[in-house]
Amino acid sequence: MQEDNFETIAIRLQAERTHFKEHSVPLYLTSSYKFDDSEEMRALFANEKDGNVYSRYANPNTSELIEKMAALEGAEAGWATATGMAAIFTTFATFLGNGDHVLSSRSVFGSTHQLLNNIFPKWGIGYTYADLDKPEQWINGIHENTKMIFVETPSNPGIDIIDLEWLAKLAKEHNLLLVVDNCFATPYLQQPIKLGADISIHSATKFIDGQGRTLGGIILGTAALMKDIEGFARHSGPAMSPFNAWLLSKSLETLAVRMDRHCENAMKVAEFLEGRNKIKKVMYPFLPSHPQYDIARKQMRQGGGIITFVIEGGVEAAAAFMDKLQMFSISANLGDTRSIATHPATSTHSKLTEEQRLEVGIEQGSIRLSIGLEHIDDILKDLEQALS
Ligand SMILES: *Cc1c(COP(=O)(O)O)cnc(C)c1O
């Protein structure tokens, strides 16, 4: 492939055509593959030859999706998993063992929090949390047994940002793996590996599918690191189904145009909200009032589709606002064509204590919006009437 523009790769990188000369890649529903002879079978199992053996390992649809995601993000290789959490679990389980320690951003996806707090300690893996806006916590959080730095930027739902080039330098100095959950940005808006990260992880469930239909996860990195991932994943079985890979690869064909519109709409909503008097605070990476605005401008193409704002009047005001929305869906998901509103304190982050919530920037009146692809006038009209 000689074209290397994002949109062109997203559309033109395709699995090889079959003798039917199909224009759009078909779905390969097959659990296993046939060998020409016993010698081919032996060579494939001995890794002396490339080819499909069994769909827990690889399938033409998952291979196409992985190759495309790697090309879009500037990674050498990748692996596809059933969900975003399976991608995060697989990455932790591959590179961490008894006695190891992870330095993670405090504000991580709820289930990632559960993995670090309640699941990995059973296997002797410890953690320390650091705040994205406090560099000294990252420097001081590295222990002798630290193996990995894990970070989500922009964070969920606080929309804080960290300088990935700075963090990659810190990780290199201490010989640590830098793993970035790049779900909010997608490869179109942010490419952590080009900024020095070792591994980039996506929940493809969000903007990559973009239509709220399916679950999926992707891990991207160097060929050597992905060999290690493969060594764990082939045998532990978190594989993505061929159907989901087929769907997600087609979704990537429209990622750039969808993200452009998500970002354009979100920027207008952020500006609209910032001017209102019942609103205490609006967090959106490309609003000049964002505390890490300069970093956002440096490492992101645009601000993304997610906005978090704080309404005056706490839980009651937040609930009243949510209940008045007519078009926005109340849902915990994000990255859909449909605009969505969530109240993190009583949903995604209800398991945290009030103090823990404040530490990750969630107030009682915080509302997270995932701005969809409806007409901007209708999005603003719904927000306007719900606020009035
Ligand atoms: C949704 C999400 C995940 C988990 O993805 P699933 O596909 O739901 O397993 C991980 N990280 C972030 C930032 C997410 O938003």
JSON list of C-alpha atoms in Angstrom, two decimals, residues 47-255:
[
{"chain": "A", "resi": 47, "resn": "ASN", "atom": "CA", "xyz": [5.60, -21.39, 13.37]},
{"chain": "A", "resi": 48, "resn": "GLU", "atom": "CA", "xyz": [7.79, -22.02, 10.33]},
{"chain": "A", "resi": 49, "resn": "LYS", "atom": "CA", "xyz": [5.05, -20.75, 8.06]},
{"chain": "A", "resi": 50, "resn": "ASP", "atom": "CA", "xyz": [2.47, -17.97, 8.33]},
{"chain": "A", "resi": 51, "resn": "GLY", "atom": "CA", "xyz": [-1.16, -18.92, 7.96]},
{"chain": "A", "resi": 52, "resn": "ASN", "atom": "CA", "xyz": [-4.42, -19.53, 9.71]},
{"chain": "A", "resi": 53, "resn": "VAL", "atom": "CA", "xyz": [-4.77, -22.51, 12.01]},
{"chain": "A", "resi": 54, "resn": "TYR", "atom": "CA", "xyz": [-7.63, -21.83, 14.38]},
{"chain": "A", "resi": 55, "resn": "SER", "atom": "CA", "xyz": [-9.80, -18.72, 14.93]},
{"chain": "A", "resi": 56, "resn": "ARG", "atom": "CA", "xyz": [-8.82, -18.39, 18.60]},
{"chain": "A", "resi": 57, "resn": "TYR", "atom": "CA", "xyz": [-5.38, -17.47, 17.14]},
{"chain": "A", "resi": 58, "resn": "ALA", "atom": "CA", "xyz": [-6.26, -15.61, 13.95]},
{"chain": "A", "resi": 59, "resn": "ASN", "atom": "CA", "xyz": [-8.97, -15.22, 11.33]},
{"chain": "A", "resi": 60, "resn": "PRO", "atom": "CA", "xyz": [-8.94, -13.18, 8.08]},
{"chain": "A", "resi": 61, "resn": "ASN", "atom": "CA", "xyz": [-11.39, -10.65, 9.56]},
{"chain": "A", "resi": 62, "resn": "THR", "atom": "CA", "xyz": [-9.52, -10.12, 12.84]},
{"chain": "A", "resi": 63, "resn": "SER", "atom": "CA", "xyz": [-6.19, -10.01, 10.94]},
{"chain": "A", "resi": 64, "resn": "GLU", "atom": "CA", "xyz": [-7.52, -7.29, 8.63]},
{"chain": "A", "resi": 65, "resn": "LEU", "atom": "CA", "xyz": [-8.80, -5.23, 11.57]},
{"chain": "A", "resi": 66, "resn": "ILE", "atom": "CA", "xyz": [-5.50, -5.56, 13.45]},
{"chain": "A", "resi": 67, "resn": "GLU", "atom": "CA", "xyz": [-3.40, -4.69, 10.41]},
{"chain": "A", "resi": 68, "resn": "LYS", "atom": "CA", "xyz": [-5.54, -1.65, 9.71]},
{"chain": "A", "resi": 69, "resn": "MET", "atom": "CA", "xyz": [-5.53, -0.40, 13.31]},
{"chain": "A", "resi": 70, "resn": "ALA", "atom": "CA", "xyz": [-1.74, -0.85, 13.48]},
{"chain": "A", "resi": 71, "resn": "ALA", "atom": "CA", "xyz": [-1.26, 1.09, 10.23]},
{"chain": "A", "resi": 72, "resn": "LEU", "atom": "CA", "xyz": [-3.58, 3.87, 11.44]},
{"chain": "A", "resi": 73, "resn": "GLU", "atom": "CA", "xyz": [-1.74, 4.27, 14.70]},
{"chain": "A", "resi": 74, "resn": "GLY", "atom": "CA", "xyz": [1.81, 3.75, 13.47]},
{"chain": "A", "resi": 75, "resn": "ALA", "atom": "CA", "xyz": [2.29, 0.47, 15.37]},
{"chain": "A", "resi": 76, "resn": "GLU", "atom": "CA", "xyz": [4.16, -2.59, 14.07]},
{"chain": "A", "resi": 77, "resn": "ALA", "atom": "CA", "xyz": [1.61, -5.15, 15.19]},
{"chain": "A", "resi": 78, "resn": "GLY", "atom": "CA", "xyz": [-1.46, -5.78, 17.30]},
{"chain": "A", "resi": 79, "resn": "TRP", "atom": "CA", "xyz": [-3.99, -8.18, 18.78]},
{"chain": "A", "resi": 80, "resn": "ALA", "atom": "CA", "xyz": [-7.80, -8.10, 18.87]},
{"chain": "A", "resi": 81, "resn": "THR", "atom": "CA", "xyz": [-9.86, -9.08, 21.91]},
{"chain": "A", "resi": 82, "resn": "ALA", "atom": "CA", "xyz": [-13.57, -9.56, 22.65]},
{"chain": "A", "resi": 83, "resn": "THR", "atom": "CA", "xyz": [-13.83, -6.36, 24.71]},
{"chain": "A", "resi": 84, "resn": "GLY", "atom": "CA", "xyz": [-11.77, -3.37, 25.76]},
{"chain": "A", "resi": 85, "resn": "MET", "atom": "CA", "xyz": [-11.45, -4.87, 29.25]},
{"chain": "A", "resi": 86, "resn": "ALA", "atom": "CA", "xyz": [-10.11, -8.12, 27.77]},
{"chain": "A", "resi": 87, "resn": "ALA", "atom": "CA", "xyz": [-7.44, -6.02, 26.02]},
{"chain": "A", "resi": 88, "resn": "ILE", "atom": "CA", "xyz": [-6.48, -4.33, 29.31]},
{"chain": "A", "resi": 89, "resn": "PHE", "atom": "CA", "xyz": [-6.56, -7.61, 31.28]},
{"chain": "A", "resi": 90, "resn": "THR", "atom": "CA", "xyz": [-4.49, -9.39, 28.62]},
{"chain": "A", "resi": 91, "resn": "THR", "atom": "CA", "xyz": [-1.88, -6.61, 28.63]},
{"chain": "A", "resi": 92, "resn": "PHE", "atom": "CA", "xyz": [-1.58, -6.60, 32.43]},
{"chain": "A", "resi": 93, "resn": "ALA", "atom": "CA", "xyz": [-1.52, -10.40, 32.66]},
{"chain": "A", "resi": 94, "resn": "THR", "atom": "CA", "xyz": [1.11, -10.69, 29.91]},
{"chain": "A", "resi": 95, "resn": "PHE", "atom": "CA", "xyz": [3.62, -8.26, 31.35]},
{"chain": "A", "resi": 96, "resn": "LEU", "atom": "CA", "xyz": [3.03, -8.34, 35.12]},
{"chain": "A", "resi": 97, "resn": "GLY", "atom": "CA", "xyz": [3.69, -11.08, 37.66]},
{"chain": "A", "resi": 98, "resn": "ASN", "atom": "CA", "xyz": [3.87, -11.72, 41.37]},
{"chain": "A", "resi": 99, "resn": "GLY", "atom": "CA", "xyz": [5.73, -8.87, 43.11]},
{"chain": "A", "resi": 100, "resn": "ASP", "atom": "CA", "xyz": [5.38, -6.36, 40.26]},
{"chain": "A", "resi": 101, "resn": "HIS", "atom": "CA", "xyz": [3.91, -2.89, 40.59]},
{"chain": "A", "resi": 102, "resn": "VAL", "atom": "CA", "xyz": [1.92, -0.65, 38.20]},
{"chain": "A", "resi": 103, "resn": "LEU", "atom": "CA", "xyz": [1.89, 3.14, 38.36]},
{"chain": "A", "resi": 104, "resn": "SER", "atom": "CA", "xyz": [-1.51, 4.16, 36.97]},
{"chain": "A", "resi": 105, "resn": "SER", "atom": "CA", "xyz": [-3.44, 7.33, 36.44]},
{"chain": "A", "resi": 106, "resn": "ARG", "atom": "CA", "xyz": [-6.01, 7.66, 39.24]},
{"chain": "A", "resi": 107, "resn": "SER", "atom": "CA", "xyz": [-8.86, 8.41, 36.95]},
{"chain": "A", "resi": 108, "resn": "VAL", "atom": "CA", "xyz": [-9.22, 5.18, 34.96]},
{"chain": "A", "resi": 109, "resn": "PHE", "atom": "CA", "xyz": [-12.21, 3.34, 33.54]},
{"chain": "A", "resi": 110, "resn": "GLY", "atom": "CA", "xyz": [-14.30, 1.78, 36.36]},
{"chain": "A", "resi": 111, "resn": "SER", "atom": "CA", "xyz": [-13.47, -1.83, 35.51]},
{"chain": "A", "resi": 112, "resn": "THR", "atom": "CA", "xyz": [-9.74, -1.04, 35.15]},
{"chain": "A", "resi": 113, "resn": "HIS", "atom": "CA", "xyz": [-10.00, 0.31, 38.69]},
{"chain": "A", "resi": 114, "resn": "GLN", "atom": "CA", "xyz": [-11.54, -3.00, 39.79]},
{"chain": "A", "resi": 115, "resn": "LEU", "atom": "CA", "xyz": [-8.70, -4.96, 38.13]},
{"chain": "A", "resi": 116, "resn": "LEU", "atom": "CA", "xyz": [-6.04, -2.90, 39.91]},
{"chain": "A", "resi": 117, "resn": "ASN", "atom": "CA", "xyz": [-7.79, -2.64, 43.30]},
{"chain": "A", "resi": 118, "resn": "ASN", "atom": "CA", "xyz": [-9.41, -6.04, 43.71]},
{"chain": "A", "resi": 119, "resn": "ILE", "atom": "CA", "xyz": [-8.26, -8.60, 41.15]},
{"chain": "A", "resi": 120, "resn": "PHE", "atom": "CA", "xyz": [-4.52, -8.26, 40.51]},
{"chain": "A", "resi": 121, "resn": "PRO", "atom": "CA", "xyz": [-3.59, -7.95, 44.22]},
{"chain": "A", "resi": 122, "resn": "LYS", "atom": "CA", "xyz": [-4.74, -11.61, 44.51]},
{"chain": "A", "resi": 123, "resn": "TRP", "atom": "CA", "xyz": [-1.77, -12.46, 42.28]},
{"chain": "A", "resi": 124, "resn": "GLY", "atom": "CA", "xyz": [0.63, -10.20, 44.16]},
{"chain": "A", "resi": 125, "resn": "ILE", "atom": "CA", "xyz": [0.53, -7.26, 41.74]},
{"chain": "A", "resi": 126, "resn": "GLY", "atom": "CA", "xyz": [0.46, -3.85, 43.42]},
{"chain": "A", "resi": 127, "resn": "TYR", "atom": "CA", "xyz": [-0.42, -0.37, 42.22]},
{"chain": "A", "resi": 128, "resn": "THR", "atom": "CA", "xyz": [-0.07, 3.33, 42.96]},
{"chain": "A", "resi": 129, "resn": "TYR", "atom": "CA", "xyz": [-2.32, 6.02, 41.52]},
{"chain": "A", "resi": 130, "resn": "ALA", "atom": "CA", "xyz": [-1.08, 9.38, 40.27]},
{"chain": "A", "resi": 131, "resn": "ASP", "atom": "CA", "xyz": [-2.97, 12.46, 39.07]},
{"chain": "A", "resi": 132, "resn": "LEU", "atom": "CA", "xyz": [-2.56, 13.51, 35.44]},
{"chain": "A", "resi": 133, "resn": "ASP", "atom": "CA", "xyz": [-1.99, 17.15, 36.40]},
{"chain": "A", "resi": 134, "resn": "LYS", "atom": "CA", "xyz": [0.67, 16.46, 39.06]},
{"chain": "A", "resi": 135, "resn": "PRO", "atom": "CA", "xyz": [4.03, 15.48, 37.48]},
{"chain": "A", "resi": 136, "resn": "GLU", "atom": "CA", "xyz": [5.72, 14.95, 40.87]},
{"chain": "A", "resi": 137, "resn": "GLN", "atom": "CA", "xyz": [3.29, 12.11, 41.70]},
{"chain": "A", "resi": 138, "resn": "TRP", "atom": "CA", "xyz": [4.49, 10.25, 38.60]},
{"chain": "A", "resi": 139, "resn": "ILE", "atom": "CA", "xyz": [8.15, 10.77, 39.43]},
{"chain": "A", "resi": 140, "resn": "ASN", "atom": "CA", "xyz": [7.65, 9.76, 43.09]},
{"chain": "A", "resi": 141, "resn": "GLY", "atom": "CA", "xyz": [5.28, 6.91, 42.27]},
{"chain": "A", "resi": 142, "resn": "ILE", "atom": "CA", "xyz": [7.97, 4.79, 40.59]},
{"chain": "A", "resi": 143, "resn": "HIS", "atom": "CA", "xyz": [9.17, 2.05, 42.94]},
{"chain": "A", "resi": 144, "resn": "GLU", "atom": "CA", "xyz": [11.96, -0.49, 42.58]},
{"chain": "A", "resi": 145, "resn": "ASN", "atom": "CA", "xyz": [9.47, -3.16, 41.47]},
{"chain": "A", "resi": 146, "resn": "THR", "atom": "CA", "xyz": [7.50, -0.92, 39.08]},
{"chain": "A", "resi": 147, "resn": "LYS", "atom": "CA", "xyz": [7.16, -2.55, 35.67]},
{"chain": "A", "resi": 148, "resn": "MET", "atom": "CA", "xyz": [4.49, -0.53, 33.93]},
{"chain": "A", "resi": 149, "resn": "ILE", "atom": "CA", "xyz": [2.97, 2.92, 33.68]},
{"chain": "A", "resi": 150, "resn": "PHE", "atom": "CA", "xyz": [-0.69, 2.82, 32.68]},
{"chain": "A", "resi": 151, "resn": "VAL", "atom": "CA", "xyz": [-2.49, 5.97, 31.67]},
{"chain": "A", "resi": 152, "resn": "GLU", "atom": "CA", "xyz": [-5.78, 7.18, 30.23]},
{"chain": "A", "resi": 153, "resn": "THR", "atom": "CA", "xyz": [-5.64, 10.58, 28.51]},
{"chain": "A", "resi": 154, "resn": "PRO", "atom": "CA", "xyz": [-8.05, 12.34, 28.19]},
{"chain": "A", "resi": 155, "resn": "SER", "atom": "CA", "xyz": [-9.35, 10.81, 31.41]},
{"chain": "A", "resi": 156, "resn": "ASN", "atom": "CA", "xyz": [-12.85, 9.57, 32.05]},
{"chain": "A", "resi": 157, "resn": "PRO", "atom": "CA", "xyz": [-14.88, 11.46, 33.14]},
{"chain": "A", "resi": 158, "resn": "GLY", "atom": "CA", "xyz": [-12.63, 14.29, 34.41]},
{"chain": "A", "resi": 159, "resn": "ILE", "atom": "CA", "xyz": [-11.17, 15.04, 30.93]},
{"chain": "A", "resi": 160, "resn": "ASP", "atom": "CA", "xyz": [-7.71, 15.68, 32.41]},
{"chain": "A", "resi": 161, "resn": "ILE", "atom": "CA", "xyz": [-4.71, 15.40, 30.10]},
{"chain": "A", "resi": 162, "resn": "ILE", "atom": "CA", "xyz": [-1.06, 14.42, 30.56]},
{"chain": "A", "resi": 163, "resn": "ASP", "atom": "CA", "xyz": [1.87, 15.14, 28.26]},
{"chain": "A", "resi": 164, "resn": "LEU", "atom": "CA", "xyz": [2.54, 11.74, 26.69]},
{"chain": "A", "resi": 165, "resn": "GLU", "atom": "CA", "xyz": [5.99, 12.67, 25.36]},
{"chain": "A", "resi": 166, "resn": "TRP", "atom": "CA", "xyz": [7.05, 13.69, 28.86]},
{"chain": "A", "resi": 167, "resn": "LEU", "atom": "CA", "xyz": [5.61, 10.50, 30.38]},
{"chain": "A", "resi": 168, "resn": "ALA", "atom": "CA", "xyz": [7.28, 8.33, 27.70]},
{"chain": "A", "resi": 169, "resn": "LYS", "atom": "CA", "xyz": [10.64, 9.90, 28.54]},
{"chain": "A", "resi": 170, "resn": "LEU", "atom": "CA", "xyz": [10.10, 9.18, 32.24]},
{"chain": "A", "resi": 171, "resn": "ALA", "atom": "CA", "xyz": [9.13, 5.58, 31.45]},
{"chain": "A", "resi": 172, "resn": "LYS", "atom": "CA", "xyz": [12.24, 5.09, 29.25]},
{"chain": "A", "resi": 173, "resn": "GLU", "atom": "CA", "xyz": [14.56, 6.48, 31.93]},
{"chain": "A", "resi": 174, "resn": "HIS", "atom": "CA", "xyz": [13.28, 3.84, 34.36]},
{"chain": "A", "resi": 175, "resn": "ASN", "atom": "CA", "xyz": [12.95, 1.06, 31.80]},
{"chain": "A", "resi": 176, "resn": "LEU", "atom": "CA", "xyz": [9.17, 0.80, 32.27]},
{"chain": "A", "resi": 177, "resn": "LEU", "atom": "CA", "xyz": [6.50, -0.13, 29.77]},
{"chain": "A", "resi": 178, "resn": "LEU", "atom": "CA", "xyz": [4.22, 2.81, 28.99]},
{"chain": "A", "resi": 179, "resn": "VAL", "atom": "CA", "xyz": [0.69, 1.61, 28.23]},
{"chain": "A", "resi": 180, "resn": "VAL", "atom": "CA", "xyz": [-1.95, 4.12, 27.09]},
{"chain": "A", "resi": 181, "resn": "ASP", "atom": "CA", "xyz": [-5.71, 3.53, 27.03]},
{"chain": "A", "resi": 182, "resn": "ASN", "atom": "CA", "xyz": [-6.44, 5.55, 23.87]},
{"chain": "A", "resi": 183, "resn": "CYS", "atom": "CA", "xyz": [-10.17, 4.84, 23.81]},
{"chain": "A", "resi": 184, "resn": "PHE", "atom": "CA", "xyz": [-11.43, 8.43, 24.11]},
{"chain": "A", "resi": 185, "resn": "ALA", "atom": "CA", "xyz": [-9.20, 9.77, 21.34]},
{"chain": "A", "resi": 186, "resn": "THR", "atom": "CA", "xyz": [-9.09, 6.92, 18.77]},
{"chain": "A", "resi": 187, "resn": "PRO", "atom": "CA", "xyz": [-6.06, 6.72, 16.43]},
{"chain": "A", "resi": 188, "resn": "TYR", "atom": "CA", "xyz": [-7.52, 9.60, 14.42]},
{"chain": "A", "resi": 189, "resn": "LEU", "atom": "CA", "xyz": [-7.10, 12.14, 17.23]},
{"chain": "A", "resi": 190, "resn": "GLN", "atom": "CA", "xyz": [-4.07, 10.82, 19.13]},
{"chain": "A", "resi": 191, "resn": "GLN", "atom": "CA", "xyz": [-1.28, 8.36, 18.35]},
{"chain": "A", "resi": 192, "resn": "PRO", "atom": "CA", "xyz": [0.46, 7.45, 21.62]},
{"chain": "A", "resi": 193, "resn": "ILE", "atom": "CA", "xyz": [3.03, 5.14, 20.01]},
{"chain": "A", "resi": 194, "resn": "LYS", "atom": "CA", "xyz": [4.33, 7.97, 17.84]},
{"chain": "A", "resi": 195, "resn": "LEU", "atom": "CA", "xyz": [4.70, 10.00, 21.06]},
{"chain": "A", "resi": 196, "resn": "GLY", "atom": "CA", "xyz": [6.84, 7.28, 22.66]},
{"chain": "A", "resi": 197, "resn": "ALA", "atom": "CA", "xyz": [4.35, 4.89, 24.30]},
{"chain": "A", "resi": 198, "resn": "ASP", "atom": "CA", "xyz": [5.06, 1.16, 24.06]},
{"chain": "A", "resi": 199, "resn": "ILE", "atom": "CA", "xyz": [1.46, -0.04, 23.89]},
{"chain": "A", "resi": 200, "resn": "SER", "atom": "CA", "xyz": [-1.82, 1.61, 22.94]},
{"chain": "A", "resi": 201, "resn": "ILE", "atom": "CA", "xyz": [-5.12, 0.00, 23.91]},
{"chain": "A", "resi": 202, "resn": "HIS", "atom": "CA", "xyz": [-8.61, 0.69, 22.59]},
{"chain": "A", "resi": 203, "resn": "SER", "atom": "CA", "xyz": [-12.08, -0.25, 23.60]},
{"chain": "A", "resi": 204, "resn": "ALA", "atom": "CA", "xyz": [-13.37, -0.57, 20.03]},
{"chain": "A", "resi": 205, "resn": "THR", "atom": "CA", "xyz": [-16.84, -0.62, 21.59]},
{"chain": "A", "resi": 206, "resn": "LYS", "atom": "CA", "xyz": [-16.81, 3.17, 21.67]},
{"chain": "A", "resi": 207, "resn": "PHE", "atom": "CA", "xyz": [-15.94, 5.48, 18.76]},
{"chain": "A", "resi": 208, "resn": "ILE", "atom": "CA", "xyz": [-14.36, 2.77, 16.62]},
{"chain": "A", "resi": 209, "resn": "ASP", "atom": "CA", "xyz": [-17.68, 0.97, 16.22]},
{"chain": "A", "resi": 210, "resn": "GLY", "atom": "CA", "xyz": [-19.31, 4.34, 16.73]},
{"chain": "A", "resi": 211, "resn": "GLN", "atom": "CA", "xyz": [-22.83, 3.04, 16.38]},
{"chain": "A", "resi": 212, "resn": "GLY", "atom": "CA", "xyz": [-23.39, 1.34, 19.71]},
{"chain": "A", "resi": 213, "resn": "ARG", "atom": "CA", "xyz": [-23.65, -2.15, 18.21]},
{"chain": "A", "resi": 214, "resn": "THR", "atom": "CA", "xyz": [-20.78, -4.27, 19.36]},
{"chain": "A", "resi": 215, "resn": "LEU", "atom": "CA", "xyz": [-17.97, -4.84, 21.86]},
{"chain": "A", "resi": 216, "resn": "GLY", "atom": "CA", "xyz": [-14.30, -5.12, 20.98]},
{"chain": "A", "resi": 217, "resn": "GLY", "atom": "CA", "xyz": [-10.75, -4.42, 22.14]},
{"chain": "A", "resi": 218, "resn": "ILE", "atom": "CA", "xyz": [-7.44, -3.78, 20.37]},
{"chain": "A", "resi": 219, "resn": "ILE", "atom": "CA", "xyz": [-3.85, -3.87, 21.65]},
{"chain": "A", "resi": 220, "resn": "LEU", "atom": "CA", "xyz": [-1.13, -2.21, 19.53]},
{"chain": "A", "resi": 221, "resn": "GLY", "atom": "CA", "xyz": [2.65, -2.09, 19.88]},
{"chain": "A", "resi": 222, "resn": "THR", "atom": "CA", "xyz": [5.96, -3.41, 18.60]},
{"chain": "A", "resi": 223, "resn": "ALA", "atom": "CA", "xyz": [6.12, -6.84, 16.98]},
{"chain": "A", "resi": 224, "resn": "ALA", "atom": "CA", "xyz": [8.20, -8.11, 19.92]},
{"chain": "A", "resi": 225, "resn": "LEU", "atom": "CA", "xyz": [5.69, -6.96, 22.56]},
{"chain": "A", "resi": 226, "resn": "MET", "atom": "CA", "xyz": [2.78, -8.30, 20.52]},
{"chain": "A", "resi": 227, "resn": "LYS", "atom": "CA", "xyz": [4.52, -11.70, 20.34]},
{"chain": "A", "resi": 228, "resn": "ASP", "atom": "CA", "xyz": [4.35, -11.75, 24.14]},
{"chain": "A", "resi": 229, "resn": "ILE", "atom": "CA", "xyz": [0.67, -10.75, 24.02]},
{"chain": "A", "resi": 230, "resn": "GLU", "atom": "CA", "xyz": [0.05, -13.53, 21.52]},
{"chain": "A", "resi": 231, "resn": "GLY", "atom": "CA", "xyz": [1.80, -16.03, 23.79]},
{"chain": "A", "resi": 232, "resn": "PHE", "atom": "CA", "xyz": [-0.71, -15.25, 26.54]},
{"chain": "A", "resi": 233, "resn": "ALA", "atom": "CA", "xyz": [-3.83, -14.66, 24.43]},
{"chain": "A", "resi": 234, "resn": "ARG", "atom": "CA", "xyz": [-3.59, -17.72, 22.15]},
{"chain": "A", "resi": 235, "resn": "HIS", "atom": "CA", "xyz": [-3.94, -19.96, 25.19]},
{"chain": "A", "resi": 236, "resn": "SER", "atom": "CA", "xyz": [-6.13, -17.92, 27.52]},
{"chain": "A", "resi": 237, "resn": "GLY", "atom": "CA", "xyz": [-8.70, -17.22, 24.79]},
{"chain": "A", "resi": 238, "resn": "PRO", "atom": "CA", "xyz": [-9.91, -13.59, 24.87]},
{"chain": "A", "resi": 239, "resn": "ALA", "atom": "CA", "xyz": [-10.32, -13.63, 21.05]},
{"chain": "A", "resi": 240, "resn": "MET", "atom": "CA", "xyz": [-12.57, -11.21, 19.17]},
{"chain": "A", "resi": 241, "resn": "SER", "atom": "CA", "xyz": [-15.27, -12.90, 17.11]},
{"chain": "A", "resi": 242, "resn": "PRO", "atom": "CA", "xyz": [-14.85, -12.71, 13.31]},
{"chain": "A", "resi": 243, "resn": "PHE", "atom": "CA", "xyz": [-18.27, -11.05, 13.05]},
{"chain": "A", "resi": 244, "resn": "ASN", "atom": "CA", "xyz": [-17.26, -8.21, 15.38]},
{"chain": "A", "resi": 245, "resn": "ALA", "atom": "CA", "xyz": [-13.94, -7.79, 13.57]},
{"chain": "A", "resi": 246, "resn": "TRP", "atom": "CA", "xyz": [-15.76, -7.61, 10.22]},
{"chain": "A", "resi": 247, "resn": "LEU", "atom": "CA", "xyz": [-18.13, -4.97, 11.60]},
{"chain": "A", "resi": 248, "resn": "LEU", "atom": "CA", "xyz": [-15.35, -2.94, 13.25]},
{"chain": "A", "resi": 249, "resn": "SER", "atom": "CA", "xyz": [-13.14, -2.97, 10.17]},
{"chain": "A", "resi": 250, "resn": "LYS", "atom": "CA", "xyz": [-16.03, -1.54, 8.14]},
{"chain": "A", "resi": 251, "resn": "SER", "atom": "CA", "xyz": [-16.63, 1.04, 10.89]},
{"chain": "A", "resi": 252, "resn": "LEU", "atom": "CA", "xyz": [-13.02, 2.22, 10.55]},
{"chain": "A", "resi": 253, "resn": "GLU", "atom": "CA", "xyz": [-13.77, 3.21, 6.93]},
{"chain": "A", "resi": 254, "resn": "THR", "atom": "CA", "xyz": [-15.85, 6.13, 8.28]},
{"chain": "A", "resi": 255, "resn": "LEU", "atom": "CA", "xyz": [-13.89, 6.87, 11.48]}
]
